[in-house]
Amino acid sequence: MKKETLAIHATHIQDETANSVATPIFLTTTFERSADGSYPKGHMYSRNSNPNRDALEKGLAALEGGARAFAFGSGLAAVSAVFQCLSKGDHILMPEVGYYASYKLAEEIMGPWGLEVSQVDMSSLPAIEAAIKPNTRLIWVETPANPLLSLSDIEAIATLAHGRGIRVGVDNTIATPIFQNPLALGADIVMHATTKYIGGHSDVLGGAIVVKENDAWSERIQRVQILMGATQNPLDCYLLARGLKTLPIRMREQATSALDLAKKLENHPQIAQVHYPGLPSHPQYALAMKQMPMGQSAMISIQIQGDETRARQVANALTLFTQATSLGGVESLVEHRRSIEGPTSTTPGNLLRLSIGLEHVDDLWADLQQALQS
Ligand SMILES: *Cc1c(COP(=O)(O)O)cnc(C)c1O
């Protein structure tokens, strides 16, 4: 079945009370036990499982082509579940460029628990190979990665890792399962901040892990989900399953607008540089075409002619783009990354990150043009 069809049907729950077409929401913490002590519908307590969580997890696993999925209360809760599969003394190799808080989690929280972490240029295979240690158990990949939308070659990294008994986890938040399926490229684990494109409406925080196989790590992630307890509540699972239904169509439309805008921005005299993996000028364009041939998602970073003050002027002059952190919603956002990342940031001061939403592309272009000319 195609992804559009899976997205609609994989999360369906057959309602036995009223045959409702829309999914009912099971706002219950607990489920009735039979006289013989069994749980006939398979649910006992909502931290362990809930029909809405099951439905969402089934949908995510189907779209990623994985054996199982696990939903958490935030993207970071999902990342930490993977890290918690490791043991004291294990080493995680993480990207130099990637979601800042994922690295902070490894360093600040998992560090004192005995995990070792180091960072590497995840777009360079020789650098990755050189950074692998005897105790490396996990390579954490994020592609495309913020804020320059640099790419990592999942297939090549998986080959390198598997030869050494190392697992590969991929943060697939930006590409989404519509444009990139890391498991098919050899990764073992996929992570999503479902907060972003999967929810798609900037109203739910969530995270998910999808595993390729039902193996020891899959068992362990499930134990972490249940015992650490950062599970996702039924209402949010419902909203995310609803978001999943329109994900393929939203992604297609948003990525088409993003490519169109990236091309136009590249030719604008007020722009110094455009970072978008779908542009032939992107240093890893060939890899983008191989790894995400159907679309390169809807995040664009632009460097404005001029300094940080000028970039912030442009951001202030935009009217359709809301200045806010995060990404992946139907409404377009703009973010001055350097001032959010703080004094240790290596992001250029003249860089603005755009999350292209579902507004008409002509209106977005008109807004960008007037702001760049302001
Ligand atoms: C937002 C985000 C996360 C973290 O997700 P939360 O839901 O905020 O915890 C992780 N990785 C990427 C790429 C993200 O964009």
CSV table of C-alpha atoms and ligand atoms in Angstrom, one decimal:
chain,number,residue,atom,x,y,z
A,1,MET,CA,0.0,0.0,0.0
A,2,LYS,CA,1.1,3.6,-0.7
A,3,LYS,CA,2.0,5.9,2.2
A,4,GLU,CA,-1.1,8.2,1.5
A,5,THR,CA,-3.4,5.2,2.1
A,6,LEU,CA,-1.4,3.8,5.1
A,7,ALA,CA,-1.5,7.2,6.7
A,8,ILE,CA,-5.3,7.3,6.6
A,9,HIS,CA,-6.0,3.6,7.4
A,10,ALA,CA,-3.2,2.4,9.6
A,11,THR,CA,-4.4,4.2,12.7
A,12,HIS,CA,-8.0,3.2,12.4
A,13,ILE,CA,-9.8,1.8,15.5
A,14,GLN,CA,-12.9,-0.2,15.0
A,15,ASP,CA,-15.5,1.3,17.4
A,16,GLU,CA,-17.9,-1.3,18.8
A,17,THR,CA,-20.2,1.1,20.6
A,18,ALA,CA,-21.4,3.3,17.8
A,19,ASN,CA,-19.5,2.3,14.7
A,20,SER,CA,-18.1,5.8,14.7
A,21,VAL,CA,-16.0,6.6,11.6
A,22,ALA,CA,-13.7,8.9,13.5
A,23,THR,CA,-11.4,7.4,16.1
A,24,PRO,CA,-12.9,7.5,19.6
A,25,ILE,CA,-10.6,8.8,22.4
A,26,PHE,CA,-10.0,6.4,25.3
A,27,LEU,CA,-9.6,8.8,28.2
A,28,THR,CA,-9.3,6.1,30.7
A,29,THR,CA,-6.4,5.2,32.9
A,30,THR,CA,-7.6,1.7,33.7
A,31,PHE,CA,-9.4,-1.2,32.0
A,32,GLU,CA,-11.8,-3.8,33.4
A,33,ARG,CA,-10.6,-7.2,34.3
A,34,SER,CA,-12.6,-10.4,33.6
A,35,ALA,CA,-13.7,-12.9,36.2
A,36,ASP,CA,-10.9,-15.2,35.3
A,37,GLY,CA,-8.4,-12.4,35.9
A,38,SER,CA,-7.6,-11.8,32.2
A,39,TYR,CA,-7.8,-8.6,30.2
A,40,PRO,CA,-9.9,-9.6,27.2
A,41,LYS,CA,-9.0,-6.5,25.1
A,42,GLY,CA,-5.3,-6.7,26.0
A,43,HIS,CA,-5.2,-3.4,28.0
A,44,MET,CA,-4.7,-3.2,31.8
A,45,TYR,CA,-3.5,0.3,32.6
A,46,SER,CA,-2.8,3.3,30.3
A,47,ARG,CA,0.9,3.7,31.2
A,48,ASN,CA,1.4,0.2,29.8
A,49,SER,CA,-0.9,0.5,26.8
A,50,ASN,CA,-3.9,2.5,25.6
A,51,PRO,CA,-5.9,2.0,22.3
A,52,ASN,CA,-5.1,5.5,21.1
A,53,ARG,CA,-1.4,5.0,21.7
A,54,ASP,CA,-1.5,1.6,20.0
A,55,ALA,CA,-3.2,3.1,17.0
A,56,LEU,CA,-0.6,5.9,16.7
A,57,GLU,CA,2.3,3.5,17.2
A,58,LYS,CA,0.9,1.2,14.5
A,59,GLY,CA,0.6,4.1,12.1
A,60,LEU,CA,4.2,5.3,12.7
A,61,ALA,CA,5.6,1.8,12.4
A,62,ALA,CA,3.7,1.3,9.1
A,63,LEU,CA,4.9,4.5,7.6
A,64,GLU,CA,8.6,3.9,8.6
A,65,GLY,CA,8.5,0.2,7.6
A,66,GLY,CA,9.5,-0.8,11.1
A,67,ALA,CA,8.5,-3.7,13.3
A,68,ARG,CA,7.2,-1.6,16.2
A,69,ALA,CA,6.9,2.0,17.4
A,70,PHE,CA,6.8,3.6,20.8
A,71,ALA,CA,5.2,6.9,21.6
A,72,PHE,CA,6.5,9.3,24.2
A,73,GLY,CA,5.5,12.6,25.7
A,74,SER,CA,8.1,14.6,23.8
A,75,GLY,CA,10.8,14.1,21.3
A,76,LEU,CA,13.5,14.2,24.0
A,77,ALA,CA,11.7,11.6,26.0
A,78,ALA,CA,12.0,9.4,22.9
A,79,VAL,CA,15.8,10.2,22.5
A,80,SER,CA,16.4,9.4,26.2
A,81,ALA,CA,14.6,6.1,25.9
A,82,VAL,CA,17.2,5.0,23.3
A,83,PHE,CA,20.1,6.3,25.4
A,84,GLN,CA,18.7,4.3,28.3
A,85,CYS,CA,19.1,1.1,26.4
A,86,LEU,CA,22.9,1.6,26.9
A,87,SER,CA,25.0,0.5,29.8
A,88,LYS,CA,27.5,2.3,32.0
A,89,GLY,CA,30.7,2.8,30.1
A,90,ASP,CA,29.2,2.7,26.6
A,91,HIS,CA,30.0,5.4,24.2
A,92,ILE,CA,27.6,7.3,21.9
A,93,LEU,CA,28.9,9.1,18.8
A,94,MET,CA,26.8,12.2,18.1
A,95,PRO,CA,26.8,14.8,15.4
A,96,GLU,CA,28.5,18.2,15.9
A,97,VAL,CA,25.6,19.8,14.1
A,98,GLY,CA,22.2,18.7,15.3
A,99,TYR,CA,19.4,19.3,17.8
A,100,TYR,CA,21.2,21.0,20.7
A,101,ALA,CA,19.1,19.4,23.5
A,102,SER,CA,19.7,15.9,22.3
A,103,TYR,CA,23.4,16.4,22.8
A,104,LYS,CA,22.8,18.2,26.1
A,105,LEU,CA,20.8,15.2,27.3
A,106,ALA,CA,23.6,12.8,26.5
A,107,GLU,CA,26.2,15.0,28.1
A,108,GLU,CA,24.5,16.6,31.1
A,109,ILE,CA,22.1,13.8,32.1
A,110,MET,CA,23.5,10.5,30.8
A,111,GLY,CA,27.1,11.6,31.4
A,112,PRO,CA,26.9,11.4,35.2
A,113,TRP,CA,25.1,8.0,34.7
A,114,GLY,CA,28.2,6.7,33.1
A,115,LEU,CA,27.6,7.1,29.4
A,116,GLU,CA,30.4,8.6,27.3
A,117,VAL,CA,29.5,10.9,24.5
A,118,SER,CA,31.5,12.6,21.8
A,119,GLN,CA,30.7,14.6,18.7
A,120,VAL,CA,31.9,14.3,15.1
A,121,ASP,CA,31.3,15.8,11.7
A,122,MET,CA,28.6,13.3,10.8
A,123,SER,CA,28.8,14.3,7.1
A,124,SER,CA,32.4,12.9,6.9
A,125,LEU,CA,32.8,9.1,6.8
A,126,PRO,CA,36.6,9.2,7.5
A,127,ALA,CA,35.9,11.4,10.5
A,128,ILE,CA,33.2,9.0,11.8
A,129,GLU,CA,35.5,6.0,11.3
A,130,ALA,CA,38.3,7.8,13.2
A,131,ALA,CA,35.9,8.8,16.1
A,132,ILE,CA,34.6,5.2,16.7
A,133,LYS,CA,36.0,3.8,20.0
A,134,PRO,CA,36.1,0.3,21.2
A,135,ASN,CA,33.2,1.0,23.5
A,136,THR,CA,31.0,2.8,20.9
A,137,ARG,CA,27.6,1.2,20.9
A,138,LEU,CA,25.4,3.8,19.2
A,139,ILE,CA,25.9,6.3,16.4
A,140,TRP,CA,23.2,9.0,16.5
A,141,VAL,CA,22.5,10.6,13.2
A,142,GLU,CA,20.4,13.6,12.4
A,143,THR,CA,19.8,14.3,8.7
A,144,PRO,CA,19.0,16.9,7.5
A,145,ALA,CA,20.4,18.7,10.5
A,146,ASN,CA,19.9,22.1,11.8
A,147,PRO,CA,20.7,24.9,11.1
A,148,LEU,CA,22.6,24.5,7.8
A,149,LEU,CA,20.5,21.5,6.7
A,150,SER,CA,23.7,19.4,6.2
A,151,LEU,CA,23.2,15.7,5.4
A,152,SER,CA,24.6,12.4,6.6
A,153,ASP,CA,24.8,9.3,4.4
A,154,ILE,CA,22.7,6.8,6.4
A,155,GLU,CA,23.5,3.8,4.2
A,156,ALA,CA,27.2,4.4,4.4
A,157,ILE,CA,27.2,5.0,8.2
A,158,ALA,CA,25.1,1.9,8.8
A,159,THR,CA,27.5,-0.2,6.8
A,160,LEU,CA,30.4,1.2,8.8
A,161,ALA,CA,28.6,0.7,12.1
A,162,HIS,CA,27.3,-2.8,11.5
A,163,GLY,CA,30.7,-4.1,10.7
A,164,ARG,CA,31.7,-3.2,14.2
A,165,GLY,CA,28.5,-4.3,16.1
A,166,ILE,CA,27.3,-0.7,16.6
A,167,ARG,CA,23.7,0.4,16.2
A,168,VAL,CA,22.6,3.4,14.2
A,169,GLY,CA,19.7,5.7,15.3
A,170,VAL,CA,18.4,8.4,13.1
A,171,ASP,CA,16.5,11.5,14.1
A,172,ASN,CA,14.1,11.7,11.1
A,173,THR,CA,12.1,14.7,12.3
A,174,ILE,CA,12.9,17.0,9.5
A,175,ALA,CA,12.6,14.6,6.5
A,176,THR,CA,9.6,12.7,8.0
A,177,PRO,CA,8.8,9.1,6.8
A,178,ILE,CA,7.3,10.6,3.7
A,179,PHE,CA,10.7,11.7,2.3
A,180,GLN,CA,13.2,9.4,4.0
A,181,ASN,CA,13.0,5.9,5.5
A,182,PRO,CA,16.2,5.4,7.5
A,183,LEU,CA,15.3,1.7,8.3
A,184,ALA,CA,15.2,0.9,4.6
A,185,LEU,CA,18.7,2.5,4.3
A,186,GLY,CA,20.1,0.3,7.1
A,187,ALA,CA,19.4,2.2,10.3
A,188,ASP,CA,18.2,0.2,13.4
A,189,ILE,CA,16.2,2.9,15.1
A,190,VAL,CA,14.3,5.9,13.9
A,191,MET,CA,13.3,8.8,16.2
A,192,HIS,CA,10.7,11.5,15.6
A,193,ALA,CA,9.9,14.7,17.4
A,194,THR,CA,6.2,14.2,16.4
A,195,THR,CA,5.8,17.7,17.8
A,196,LYS,CA,6.9,18.9,14.4
A,197,TYR,CA,5.6,17.7,11.0
A,198,ILE,CA,3.7,14.6,12.2
A,199,GLY,CA,1.5,16.7,14.6
A,200,GLY,CA,1.7,19.4,12.0
A,201,HIS,CA,-0.4,22.0,13.8
A,202,SER,CA,1.9,23.2,16.6
A,203,ASP,CA,-0.4,22.0,19.3
A,204,VAL,CA,1.0,18.7,20.5
A,205,LEU,CA,4.4,17.8,22.0
A,206,GLY,CA,5.4,14.2,21.3
A,207,GLY,CA,8.1,11.8,20.4
A,208,ALA,CA,8.4,8.4,18.9
A,209,ILE,CA,10.9,5.6,18.4
A,210,VAL,CA,10.5,3.1,15.5
A,211,VAL,CA,12.6,0.0,15.6
A,212,LYS,CA,13.5,-2.2,12.6
A,213,GLU,CA,13.2,-5.5,14.4
A,214,ASN,CA,11.7,-7.0,17.6
A,215,ASP,CA,15.0,-7.5,19.3
A,216,ALA,CA,16.6,-6.9,22.6
A,217,TRP,CA,16.7,-3.1,22.1
A,218,SER,CA,13.0,-3.1,21.2
A,219,GLU,CA,12.2,-4.9,24.4
A,220,ARG,CA,14.3,-2.5,26.3
A,221,ILE,CA,12.7,0.6,24.8
A,222,GLN,CA,9.3,-0.8,25.7
A,223,ARG,CA,10.5,-1.4,29.3
A,224,VAL,CA,11.9,2.2,29.5
A,225,GLN,CA,8.6,3.5,28.1
A,226,ILE,CA,6.6,1.7,30.7
A,227,LEU,CA,8.9,2.0,33.7
A,228,MET,CA,10.3,5.5,33.2
A,229,GLY,CA,6.7,6.5,32.4
A,230,ALA,CA,7.1,9.3,29.9
A,231,THR,CA,4.3,7.9,27.8
A,232,GLN,CA,2.0,9.9,25.6
A,233,ASN,CA,-1.6,10.6,26.8
A,234,PRO,CA,-4.6,9.3,24.7
A,235,LEU,CA,-5.8,12.8,23.6
A,236,ASP,CA,-2.3,13.7,22.2
A,237,CYS,CA,-2.1,10.3,20.6
A,238,TYR,CA,-5.4,11.0,18.9
A,239,LEU,CA,-4.2,14.4,17.7
A,240,LEU,CA,-1.0,12.9,16.3
A,241,ALA,CA,-2.8,10.0,14.6
A,242,ARG,CA,-5.1,12.7,13.0
A,243,GLY,CA,-2.0,14.6,11.9
A,244,LEU,CA,-0.6,11.5,10.4
A,245,LYS,CA,-3.5,11.2,8.0
A,246,THR,CA,-2.6,14.5,6.2
A,247,LEU,CA,1.1,14.1,6.6
A,248,PRO,CA,1.8,12.9,3.0
A,249,ILE,CA,-0.2,15.7,1.5
A,250,ARG,CA,1.1,18.4,3.8
A,251,MET,CA,4.7,17.3,3.2
A,252,ARG,CA,4.3,17.3,-0.6
A,253,GLU,CA,2.8,20.7,-0.6
A,254,GLN,CA,5.2,22.3,1.9
A,255,ALA,CA,8.2,20.8,0.2
A,256,THR,CA,7.1,22.1,-3.2
A,257,SER,CA,6.7,25.6,-1.8
A,258,ALA,CA,10.0,25.3,-0.1
A,259,LEU,CA,11.9,24.3,-3.3
A,260,ASP,CA,10.2,27.1,-5.2
A,261,LEU,CA,11.1,29.7,-2.5
A,262,ALA,CA,14.6,28.4,-2.2
A,263,LYS,CA,15.2,28.9,-5.9
A,264,LYS,CA,13.7,32.4,-5.9
A,265,LEU,CA,15.7,33.4,-2.7
A,266,GLU,CA,18.9,32.1,-4.3
A,267,ASN,CA,18.6,34.7,-7.0
A,268,HIS,CA,17.6,37.6,-4.8
A,269,PRO,CA,20.2,40.4,-4.5
A,270,GLN,CA,19.7,40.7,-0.7
A,271,ILE,CA,20.5,37.1,-0.1
A,272,ALA,CA,24.1,35.9,0.5
A,273,GLN,CA,23.4,32.2,0.7
A,274,VAL,CA,20.5,29.7,0.7
A,275,HIS,CA,20.8,26.4,2.4
A,276,TYR,CA,18.3,23.9,1.1
A,277,PRO,CA,19.2,20.2,0.2
A,278,GLY,CA,17.0,20.4,-2.9
A,279,LEU,CA,19.1,23.1,-4.6
A,280,PRO,CA,21.9,21.9,-6.9
A,281,SER,CA,24.1,24.4,-5.1
A,282,HIS,CA,23.8,22.4,-1.8
A,283,PRO,CA,27.2,20.7,-1.2
A,284,GLN,CA,25.4,17.4,-0.7
A,285,TYR,CA,22.8,17.7,-3.5
A,286,ALA,CA,23.7,14.3,-4.9
A,287,LEU,CA,23.2,12.6,-1.5
A,288,ALA,CA,19.9,14.5,-1.1
A,289,MET,CA,18.7,13.1,-4.4
A,290,LYS,CA,19.7,9.6,-3.4
A,291,GLN,CA,18.4,9.6,0.1
A,292,MET,CA,15.4,11.9,-0.2
A,293,PRO,CA,14.5,11.7,-3.9
A,294,MET,CA,10.8,12.5,-3.4
A,295,GLY,CA,11.3,15.8,-1.6
A,296,GLN,CA,13.7,17.6,0.7
A,297,SER,CA,11.2,18.8,3.3
A,298,ALA,CA,10.3,22.4,4.0
A,299,MET,CA,13.1,23.9,6.1
A,300,ILE,CA,15.3,26.6,4.5
A,301,SER,CA,18.1,28.5,6.1
A,302,ILE,CA,19.0,31.9,4.5
A,303,GLN,CA,22.0,34.1,5.1
A,304,ILE,CA,21.1,37.8,4.5
A,305,GLN,CA,23.5,40.2,2.9
A,306,GLY,CA,24.7,42.1,5.9
A,307,ASP,CA,25.2,41.4,9.6
A,308,GLU,CA,23.1,40.1,12.5
A,309,THR,CA,21.3,43.4,13.0
A,310,ARG,CA,20.2,43.4,9.3
A,311,ALA,CA,19.0,39.8,9.6
A,312,ARG,CA,16.9,40.6,12.6
A,313,GLN,CA,15.5,43.6,10.8
A,314,VAL,CA,14.4,41.3,8.0
A,315,ALA,CA,12.8,38.8,10.5
A,316,ASN,CA,11.0,41.7,12.2
A,317,ALA,CA,9.7,43.0,8.8
A,318,LEU,CA,8.1,39.6,7.8
A,319,THR,CA,4.3,39.6,8.5
A,320,LEU,CA,3.2,36.1,7.4
A,321,PHE,CA,6.1,34.3,9.0
A,322,THR,CA,5.8,34.3,12.8
A,323,GLN,CA,9.0,34.7,14.8
A,324,ALA,CA,9.0,31.6,16.9
A,325,THR,CA,11.2,28.5,17.5
A,326,SER,CA,10.1,25.0,16.3
A,327,LEU,CA,9.0,23.9,12.9
A,328,GLY,CA,6.7,21.7,10.9
A,329,GLY,CA,3.4,23.4,11.4
A,330,VAL,CA,0.9,24.6,8.8
A,331,GLU,CA,1.9,28.2,9.6
A,332,SER,CA,5.3,29.5,8.4
A,333,LEU,CA,7.8,30.4,11.1
A,334,VAL,CA,11.1,32.4,11.0
A,335,GLU,CA,13.8,32.1,13.6
A,336,HIS,CA,17.0,33.9,14.2
A,337,ARG,CA,19.0,30.9,15.4
A,338,ARG,CA,22.1,32.5,16.8
A,339,SER,CA,20.3,34.7,19.3
A,340,ILE,CA,18.4,31.6,20.5
A,341,GLU,CA,21.4,29.3,20.7
A,342,GLY,CA,23.3,31.8,22.9
A,343,PRO,CA,26.9,32.9,23.2
A,344,THR,CA,28.5,29.5,22.4
A,345,SER,CA,26.6,29.4,19.1
A,346,THR,CA,28.6,28.8,15.9
A,347,THR,CA,25.6,29.7,13.7
A,348,PRO,CA,26.3,32.7,11.4
A,349,GLY,CA,24.6,35.9,12.8
A,350,ASN,CA,23.1,36.7,9.4
A,351,LEU,CA,21.2,33.4,9.3
A,352,LEU,CA,17.4,33.1,9.4
A,353,ARG,CA,15.7,29.7,9.5
A,354,LEU,CA,12.4,29.4,7.7
A,355,SER,CA,9.8,26.7,8.3
A,356,ILE,CA,7.6,26.8,5.3
A,357,GLY,CA,3.9,26.2,6.1
A,358,LEU,CA,0.8,25.7,4.0
A,359,GLU,CA,0.1,29.3,3.1
A,360,HIS,CA,0.0,30.0,-0.7
A,361,VAL,CA,3.6,30.2,-2.0
A,362,ASP,CA,2.9,33.5,-3.8
A,363,ASP,CA,1.9,35.2,-0.6
A,364,LEU,CA,5.0,33.8,1.2
A,365,TRP,CA,7.2,35.1,-1.6
A,366,ALA,CA,5.6,38.5,-1.6
A,367,ASP,CA,6.2,38.7,2.2
A,368,LEU,CA,9.8,37.6,1.8
A,369,GLN,CA,10.4,40.2,-1.0
A,370,GLN,CA,8.9,43.1,1.0
A,371,ALA,CA,10.9,42.2,4.1
A,372,LEU,CA,14.2,41.8,2.1
A,373,GLN,CA,13.6,45.3,0.5
A,374,SER,CA,12.6,47.0,3.8
B,1,LIG,C1,12.1,19.4,18.2
B,1,LIG,C2,13.2,18.5,17.9
B,1,LIG,C3,13.6,17.5,18.9
B,1,LIG,C4,13.0,17.4,20.3
B,1,LIG,O1,11.6,17.3,20.3
B,1,LIG,P1,10.7,17.8,21.6
B,1,LIG,O2,9.4,17.4,21.3
B,1,LIG,O3,10.9,19.3,21.6
B,1,LIG,O4,11.3,17.2,22.8
B,1,LIG,C5,14.5,16.6,18.5
B,1,LIG,N1,15.1,16.6,17.3
B,1,LIG,C6,14.7,17.5,16.3
B,1,LIG,C7,15.4,17.5,15.0
B,1,LIG,C8,13.8,18.5,16.6
B,1,LIG,O5,13.4,19.4,15.7
